[in-house]
PDB file of C-alpha atoms in Angstrom:
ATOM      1  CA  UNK A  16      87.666  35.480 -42.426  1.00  0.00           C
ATOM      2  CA  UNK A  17      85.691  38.023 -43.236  1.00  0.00           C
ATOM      3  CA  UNK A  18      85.841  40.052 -46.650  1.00  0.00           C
ATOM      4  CA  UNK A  19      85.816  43.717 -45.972  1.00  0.00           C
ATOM      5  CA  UNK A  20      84.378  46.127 -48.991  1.00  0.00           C
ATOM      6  CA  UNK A  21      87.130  47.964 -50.416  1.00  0.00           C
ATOM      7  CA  UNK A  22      85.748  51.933 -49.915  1.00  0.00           C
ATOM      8  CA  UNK A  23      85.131  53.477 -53.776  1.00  0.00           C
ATOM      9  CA  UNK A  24      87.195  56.557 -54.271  1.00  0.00           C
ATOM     10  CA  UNK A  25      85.971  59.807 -56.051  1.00  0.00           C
ATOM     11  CA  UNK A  26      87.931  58.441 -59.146  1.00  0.00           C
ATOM     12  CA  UNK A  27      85.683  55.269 -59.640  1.00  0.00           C
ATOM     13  CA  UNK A  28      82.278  57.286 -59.403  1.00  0.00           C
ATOM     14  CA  UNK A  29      83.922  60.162 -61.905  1.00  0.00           C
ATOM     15  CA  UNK A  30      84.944  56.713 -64.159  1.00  0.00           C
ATOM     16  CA  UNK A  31      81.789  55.393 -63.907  1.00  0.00           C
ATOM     17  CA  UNK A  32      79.889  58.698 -64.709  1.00  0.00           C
ATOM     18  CA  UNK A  33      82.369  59.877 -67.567  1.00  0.00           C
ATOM     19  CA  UNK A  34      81.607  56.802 -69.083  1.00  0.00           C
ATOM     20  CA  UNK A  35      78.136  56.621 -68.805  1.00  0.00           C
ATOM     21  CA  UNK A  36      77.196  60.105 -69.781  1.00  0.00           C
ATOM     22  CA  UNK A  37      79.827  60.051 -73.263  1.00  0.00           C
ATOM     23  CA  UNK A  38      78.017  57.044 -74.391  1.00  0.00           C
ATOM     24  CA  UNK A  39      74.699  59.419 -74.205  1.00  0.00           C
ATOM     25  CA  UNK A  40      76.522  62.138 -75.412  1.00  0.00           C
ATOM     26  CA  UNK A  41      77.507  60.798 -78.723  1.00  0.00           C
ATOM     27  CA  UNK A  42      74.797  60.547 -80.679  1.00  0.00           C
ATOM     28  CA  UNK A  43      73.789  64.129 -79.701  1.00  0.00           C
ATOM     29  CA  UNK A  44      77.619  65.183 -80.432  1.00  0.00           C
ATOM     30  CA  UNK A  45      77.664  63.548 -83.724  1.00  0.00           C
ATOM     31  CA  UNK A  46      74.383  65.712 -84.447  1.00  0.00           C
ATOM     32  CA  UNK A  47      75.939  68.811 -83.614  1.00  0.00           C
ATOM     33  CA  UNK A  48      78.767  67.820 -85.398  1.00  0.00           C
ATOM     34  CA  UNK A  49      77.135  67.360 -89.032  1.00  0.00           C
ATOM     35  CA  UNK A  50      75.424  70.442 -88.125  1.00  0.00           C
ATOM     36  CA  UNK A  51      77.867  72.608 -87.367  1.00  0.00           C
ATOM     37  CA  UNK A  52      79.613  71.469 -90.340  1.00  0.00           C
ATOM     38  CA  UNK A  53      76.899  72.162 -92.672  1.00  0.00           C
ATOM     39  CA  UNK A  54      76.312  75.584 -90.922  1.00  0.00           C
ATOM     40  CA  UNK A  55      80.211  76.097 -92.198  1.00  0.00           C
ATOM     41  CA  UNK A  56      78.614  76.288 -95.400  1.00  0.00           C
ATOM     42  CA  UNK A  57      75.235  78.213 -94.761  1.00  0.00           C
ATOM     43  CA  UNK A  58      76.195  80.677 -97.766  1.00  0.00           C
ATOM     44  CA  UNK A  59      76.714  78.491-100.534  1.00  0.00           C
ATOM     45  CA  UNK A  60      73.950  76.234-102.032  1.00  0.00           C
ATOM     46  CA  UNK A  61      75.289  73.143-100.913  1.00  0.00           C
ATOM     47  CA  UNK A  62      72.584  71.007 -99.569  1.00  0.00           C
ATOM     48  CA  UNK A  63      69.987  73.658 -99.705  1.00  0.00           C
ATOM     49  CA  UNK A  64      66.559  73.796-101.472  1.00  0.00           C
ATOM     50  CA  UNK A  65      64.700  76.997-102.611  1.00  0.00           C
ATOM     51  CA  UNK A  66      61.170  77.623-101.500  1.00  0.00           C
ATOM     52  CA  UNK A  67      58.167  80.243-101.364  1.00  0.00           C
ATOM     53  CA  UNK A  68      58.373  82.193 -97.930  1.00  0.00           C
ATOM     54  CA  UNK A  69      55.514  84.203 -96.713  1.00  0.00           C
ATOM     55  CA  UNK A  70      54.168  85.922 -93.389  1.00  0.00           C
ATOM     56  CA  UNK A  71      52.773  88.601 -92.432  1.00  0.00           C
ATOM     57  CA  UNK A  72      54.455  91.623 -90.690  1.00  0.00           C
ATOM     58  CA  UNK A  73      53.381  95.186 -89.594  1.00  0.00           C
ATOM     59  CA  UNK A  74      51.511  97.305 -91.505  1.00  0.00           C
ATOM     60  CA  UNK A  75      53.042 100.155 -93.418  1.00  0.00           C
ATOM     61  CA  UNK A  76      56.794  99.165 -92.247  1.00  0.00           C
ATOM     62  CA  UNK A  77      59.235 101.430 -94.251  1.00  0.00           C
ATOM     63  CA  UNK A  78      62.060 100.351 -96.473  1.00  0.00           C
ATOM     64  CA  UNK A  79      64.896 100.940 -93.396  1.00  0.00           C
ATOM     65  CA  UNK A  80      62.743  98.847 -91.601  1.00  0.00           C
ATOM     66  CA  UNK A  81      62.233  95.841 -93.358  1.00  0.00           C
ATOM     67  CA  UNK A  82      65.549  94.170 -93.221  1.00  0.00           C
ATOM     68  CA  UNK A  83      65.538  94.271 -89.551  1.00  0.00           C
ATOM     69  CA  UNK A  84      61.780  93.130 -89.189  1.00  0.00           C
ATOM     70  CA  UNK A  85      62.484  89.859 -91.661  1.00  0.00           C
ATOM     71  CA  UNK A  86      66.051  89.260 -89.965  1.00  0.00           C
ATOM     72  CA  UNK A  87      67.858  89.561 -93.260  1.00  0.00           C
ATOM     73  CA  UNK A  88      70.737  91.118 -92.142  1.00  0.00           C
ATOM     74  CA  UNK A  89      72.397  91.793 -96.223  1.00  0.00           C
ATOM     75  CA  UNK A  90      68.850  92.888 -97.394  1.00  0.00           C
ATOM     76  CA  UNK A  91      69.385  95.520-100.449  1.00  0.00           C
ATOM     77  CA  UNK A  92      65.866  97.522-101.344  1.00  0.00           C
ATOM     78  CA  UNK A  93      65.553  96.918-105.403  1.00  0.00           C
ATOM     79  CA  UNK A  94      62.909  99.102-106.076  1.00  0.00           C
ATOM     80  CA  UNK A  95      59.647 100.428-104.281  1.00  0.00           C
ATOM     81  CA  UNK A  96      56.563 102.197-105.432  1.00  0.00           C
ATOM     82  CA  UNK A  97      53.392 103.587-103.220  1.00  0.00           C
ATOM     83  CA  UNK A  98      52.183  99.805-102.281  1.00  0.00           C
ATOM     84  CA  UNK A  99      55.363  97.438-102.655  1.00  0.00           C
ATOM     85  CA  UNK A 100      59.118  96.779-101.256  1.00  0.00           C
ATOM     86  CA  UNK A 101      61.102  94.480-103.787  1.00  0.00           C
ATOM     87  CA  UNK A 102      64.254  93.513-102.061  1.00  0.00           C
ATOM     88  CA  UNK A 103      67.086  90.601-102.090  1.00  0.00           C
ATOM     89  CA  UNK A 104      69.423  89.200 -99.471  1.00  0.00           C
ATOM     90  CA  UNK A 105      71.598  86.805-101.678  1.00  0.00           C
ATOM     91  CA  UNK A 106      72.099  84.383-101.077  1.00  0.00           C
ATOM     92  CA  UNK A 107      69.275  83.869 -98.199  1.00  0.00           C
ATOM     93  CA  UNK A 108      66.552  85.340-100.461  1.00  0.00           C
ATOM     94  CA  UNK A 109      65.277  86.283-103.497  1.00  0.00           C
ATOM     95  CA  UNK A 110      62.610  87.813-105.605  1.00  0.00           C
ATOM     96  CA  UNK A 111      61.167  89.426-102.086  1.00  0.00           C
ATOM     97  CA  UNK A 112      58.202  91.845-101.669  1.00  0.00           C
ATOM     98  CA  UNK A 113      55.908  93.298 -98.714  1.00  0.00           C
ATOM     99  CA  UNK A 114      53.091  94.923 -99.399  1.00  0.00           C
ATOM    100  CA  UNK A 115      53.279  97.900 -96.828  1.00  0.00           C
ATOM    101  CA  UNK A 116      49.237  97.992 -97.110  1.00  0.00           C
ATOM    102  CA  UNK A 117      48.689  93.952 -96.202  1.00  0.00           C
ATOM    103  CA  UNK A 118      51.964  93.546 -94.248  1.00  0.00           C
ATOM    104  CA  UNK A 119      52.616  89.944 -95.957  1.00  0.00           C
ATOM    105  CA  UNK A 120      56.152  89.952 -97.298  1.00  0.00           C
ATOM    106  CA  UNK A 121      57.173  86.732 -99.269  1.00  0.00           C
ATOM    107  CA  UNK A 122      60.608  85.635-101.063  1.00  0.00           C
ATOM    108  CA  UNK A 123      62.290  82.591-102.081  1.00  0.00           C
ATOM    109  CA  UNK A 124      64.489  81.766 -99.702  1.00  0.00           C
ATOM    110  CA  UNK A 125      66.956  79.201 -99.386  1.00  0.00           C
ATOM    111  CA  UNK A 126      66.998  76.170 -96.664  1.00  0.00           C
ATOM    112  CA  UNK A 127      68.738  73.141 -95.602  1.00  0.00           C
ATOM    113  CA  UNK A 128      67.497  69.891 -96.795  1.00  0.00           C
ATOM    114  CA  UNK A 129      65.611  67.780 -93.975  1.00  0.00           C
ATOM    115  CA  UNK A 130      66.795  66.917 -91.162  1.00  0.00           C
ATOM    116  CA  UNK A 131      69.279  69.311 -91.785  1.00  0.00           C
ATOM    117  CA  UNK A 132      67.095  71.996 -91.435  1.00  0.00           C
ATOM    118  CA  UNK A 133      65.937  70.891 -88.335  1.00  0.00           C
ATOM    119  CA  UNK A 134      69.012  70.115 -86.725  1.00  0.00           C
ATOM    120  CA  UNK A 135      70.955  73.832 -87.596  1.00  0.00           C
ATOM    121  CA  UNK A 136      68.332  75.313 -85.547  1.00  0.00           C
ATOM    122  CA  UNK A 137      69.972  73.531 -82.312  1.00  0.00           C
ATOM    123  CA  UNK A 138      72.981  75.892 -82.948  1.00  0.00           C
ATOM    124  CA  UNK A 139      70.521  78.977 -83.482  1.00  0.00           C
ATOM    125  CA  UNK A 140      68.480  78.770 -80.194  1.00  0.00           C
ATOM    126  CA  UNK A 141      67.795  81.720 -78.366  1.00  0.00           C
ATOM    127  CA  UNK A 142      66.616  81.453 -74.226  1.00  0.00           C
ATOM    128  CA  UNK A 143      63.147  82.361 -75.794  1.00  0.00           C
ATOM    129  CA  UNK A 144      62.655  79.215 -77.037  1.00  0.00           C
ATOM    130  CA  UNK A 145      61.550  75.973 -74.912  1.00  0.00           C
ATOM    131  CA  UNK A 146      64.189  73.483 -76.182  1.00  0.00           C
ATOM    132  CA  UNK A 147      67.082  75.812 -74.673  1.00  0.00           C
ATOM    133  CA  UNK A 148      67.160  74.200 -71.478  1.00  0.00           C
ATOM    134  CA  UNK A 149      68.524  71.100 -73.674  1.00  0.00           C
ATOM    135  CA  UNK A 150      71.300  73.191 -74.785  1.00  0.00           C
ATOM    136  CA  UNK A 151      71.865  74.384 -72.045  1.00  0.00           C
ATOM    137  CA  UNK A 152      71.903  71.066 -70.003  1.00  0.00           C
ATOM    138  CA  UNK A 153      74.035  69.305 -72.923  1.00  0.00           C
ATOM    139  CA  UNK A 154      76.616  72.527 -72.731  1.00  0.00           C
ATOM    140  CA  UNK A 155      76.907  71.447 -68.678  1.00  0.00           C
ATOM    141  CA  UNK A 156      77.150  67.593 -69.855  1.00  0.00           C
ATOM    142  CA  UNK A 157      79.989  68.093 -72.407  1.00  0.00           C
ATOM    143  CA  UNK A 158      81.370  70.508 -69.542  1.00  0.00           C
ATOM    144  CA  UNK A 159      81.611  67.128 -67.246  1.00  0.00           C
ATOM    145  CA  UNK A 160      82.483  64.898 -69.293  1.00  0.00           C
ATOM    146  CA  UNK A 161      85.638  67.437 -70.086  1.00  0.00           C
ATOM    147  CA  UNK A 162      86.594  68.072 -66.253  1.00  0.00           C
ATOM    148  CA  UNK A 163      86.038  64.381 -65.363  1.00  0.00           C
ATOM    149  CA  UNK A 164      88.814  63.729 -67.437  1.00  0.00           C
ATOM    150  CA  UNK A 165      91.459  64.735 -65.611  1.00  0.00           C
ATOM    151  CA  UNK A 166      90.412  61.687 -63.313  1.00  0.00           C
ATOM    152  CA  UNK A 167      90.511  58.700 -65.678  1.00  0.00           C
ATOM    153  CA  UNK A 168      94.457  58.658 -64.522  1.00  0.00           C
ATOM    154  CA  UNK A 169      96.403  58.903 -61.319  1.00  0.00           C
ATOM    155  CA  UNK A 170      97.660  62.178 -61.195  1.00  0.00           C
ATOM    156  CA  UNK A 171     101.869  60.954 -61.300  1.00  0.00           C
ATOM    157  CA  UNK A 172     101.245  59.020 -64.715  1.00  0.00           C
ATOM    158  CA  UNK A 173     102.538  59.995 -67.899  1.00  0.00           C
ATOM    159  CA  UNK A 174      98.839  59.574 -69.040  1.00  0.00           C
ATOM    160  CA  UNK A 175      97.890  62.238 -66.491  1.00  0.00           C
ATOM    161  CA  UNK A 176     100.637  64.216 -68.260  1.00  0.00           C
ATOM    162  CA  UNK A 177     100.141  63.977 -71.376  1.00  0.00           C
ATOM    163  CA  UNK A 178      96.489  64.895 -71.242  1.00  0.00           C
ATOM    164  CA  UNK A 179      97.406  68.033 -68.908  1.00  0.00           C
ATOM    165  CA  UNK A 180      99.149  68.685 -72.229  1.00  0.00           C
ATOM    166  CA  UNK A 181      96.945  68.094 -74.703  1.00  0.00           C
ATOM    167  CA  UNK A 182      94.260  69.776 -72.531  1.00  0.00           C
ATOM    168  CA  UNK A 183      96.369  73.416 -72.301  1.00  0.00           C
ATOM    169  CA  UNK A 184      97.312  72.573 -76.667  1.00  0.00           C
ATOM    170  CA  UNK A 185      93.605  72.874 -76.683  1.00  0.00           C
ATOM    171  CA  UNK A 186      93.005  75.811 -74.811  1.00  0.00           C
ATOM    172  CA  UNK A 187      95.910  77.809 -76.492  1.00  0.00           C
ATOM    173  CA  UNK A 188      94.795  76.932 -79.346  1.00  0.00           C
ATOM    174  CA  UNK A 189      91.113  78.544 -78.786  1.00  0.00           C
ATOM    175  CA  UNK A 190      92.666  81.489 -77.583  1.00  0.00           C
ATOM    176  CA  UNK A 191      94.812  81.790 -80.614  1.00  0.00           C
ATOM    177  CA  UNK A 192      91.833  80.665 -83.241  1.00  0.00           C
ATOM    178  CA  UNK A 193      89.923  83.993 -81.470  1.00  0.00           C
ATOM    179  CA  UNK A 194      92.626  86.262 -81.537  1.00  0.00           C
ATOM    180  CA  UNK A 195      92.927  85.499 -85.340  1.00  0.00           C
ATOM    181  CA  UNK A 196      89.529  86.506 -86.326  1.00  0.00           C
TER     182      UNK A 196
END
């Protein structure tokens, strides 16, 4: 008697990938996560350190044209004279000057402790910058594992169900959380 292979069904490869990819996925989720917790708190000095900030910037910028040149988007002009901005952006930076003849502006500006620091900047990517493409390709991941879901259960189970339900709680509760703000 021969022993015929049993033909996989879409289900068992979805299983199989689900699985696989949200055991990668969790130590880059649990990254996010502490990030995106600490970025909760991004205006208060909780794990933050001060330090000395300088660069250089254009030559003979004027005072309306600082903030946006420095990205400090509070930035309040203290004083100025013929050769130097003094501004503040509390509670990003302090103590801040440019010298409009040099074009080096320098404050004390506040950061996350490391890694943190590091790790914040996943949230603040732009598509200018190489390590996009992992955001982007994580976004997609976290997009499958989500939709793959829906095939961990036969579709007439009260598991199906139940996380039909929980999956439109979710969404309704997104839409509500934006409509709030």
């Amino acid at each position: 008697m021969e022993k015929t292979k049993k033909q996989k069904t879409i289900s068992h490869y979805m299983r199989i990938l689900h699985r696989d990819i949200g055991f990668f996925l969790i130590g880059l989720t649990l990254v996010f996560c502490l990030s995106g917790i600490a970025l909760v708190y991004r205006e208060t000095d909780f794990l933050k350190v001060e330090s000395q900030i300088s660069f250089p910037l254009r030559v003979g910028l004027k005072a309306d044209e600082l903030g946006d040149e420095i990205h400090l988007r509070r930035m309040q002009i203290v004083k100025q004279d013929e050769r130097i901005i003094y501004f503040n952006d509390e509670p990003f930076a302090k103590d801040g000057k440019y010298d409009k003849q040099t074009g080096i502006a320098t404050y004390i500006g506040k950061d996350y402790v490391f890694p943190l620091n590091k790790f914040t900047m996943l949230h603040l990517t732009t598509n200018l910058t190489s390590i996009h493409w992992f955001i982007v390709l994580y976004g997609i991941l976290l997009g499958f594992l989500s939709v793959s879901s829906f095939w961990m259960f036969k579709t007439k189970t009260a598991q199906f169900r139940r996380g039909v339900t929980f999956a439109l709680i979710g969404f309704v509760w997104v839409v509500v959380l934006i409509a709030t703000l």
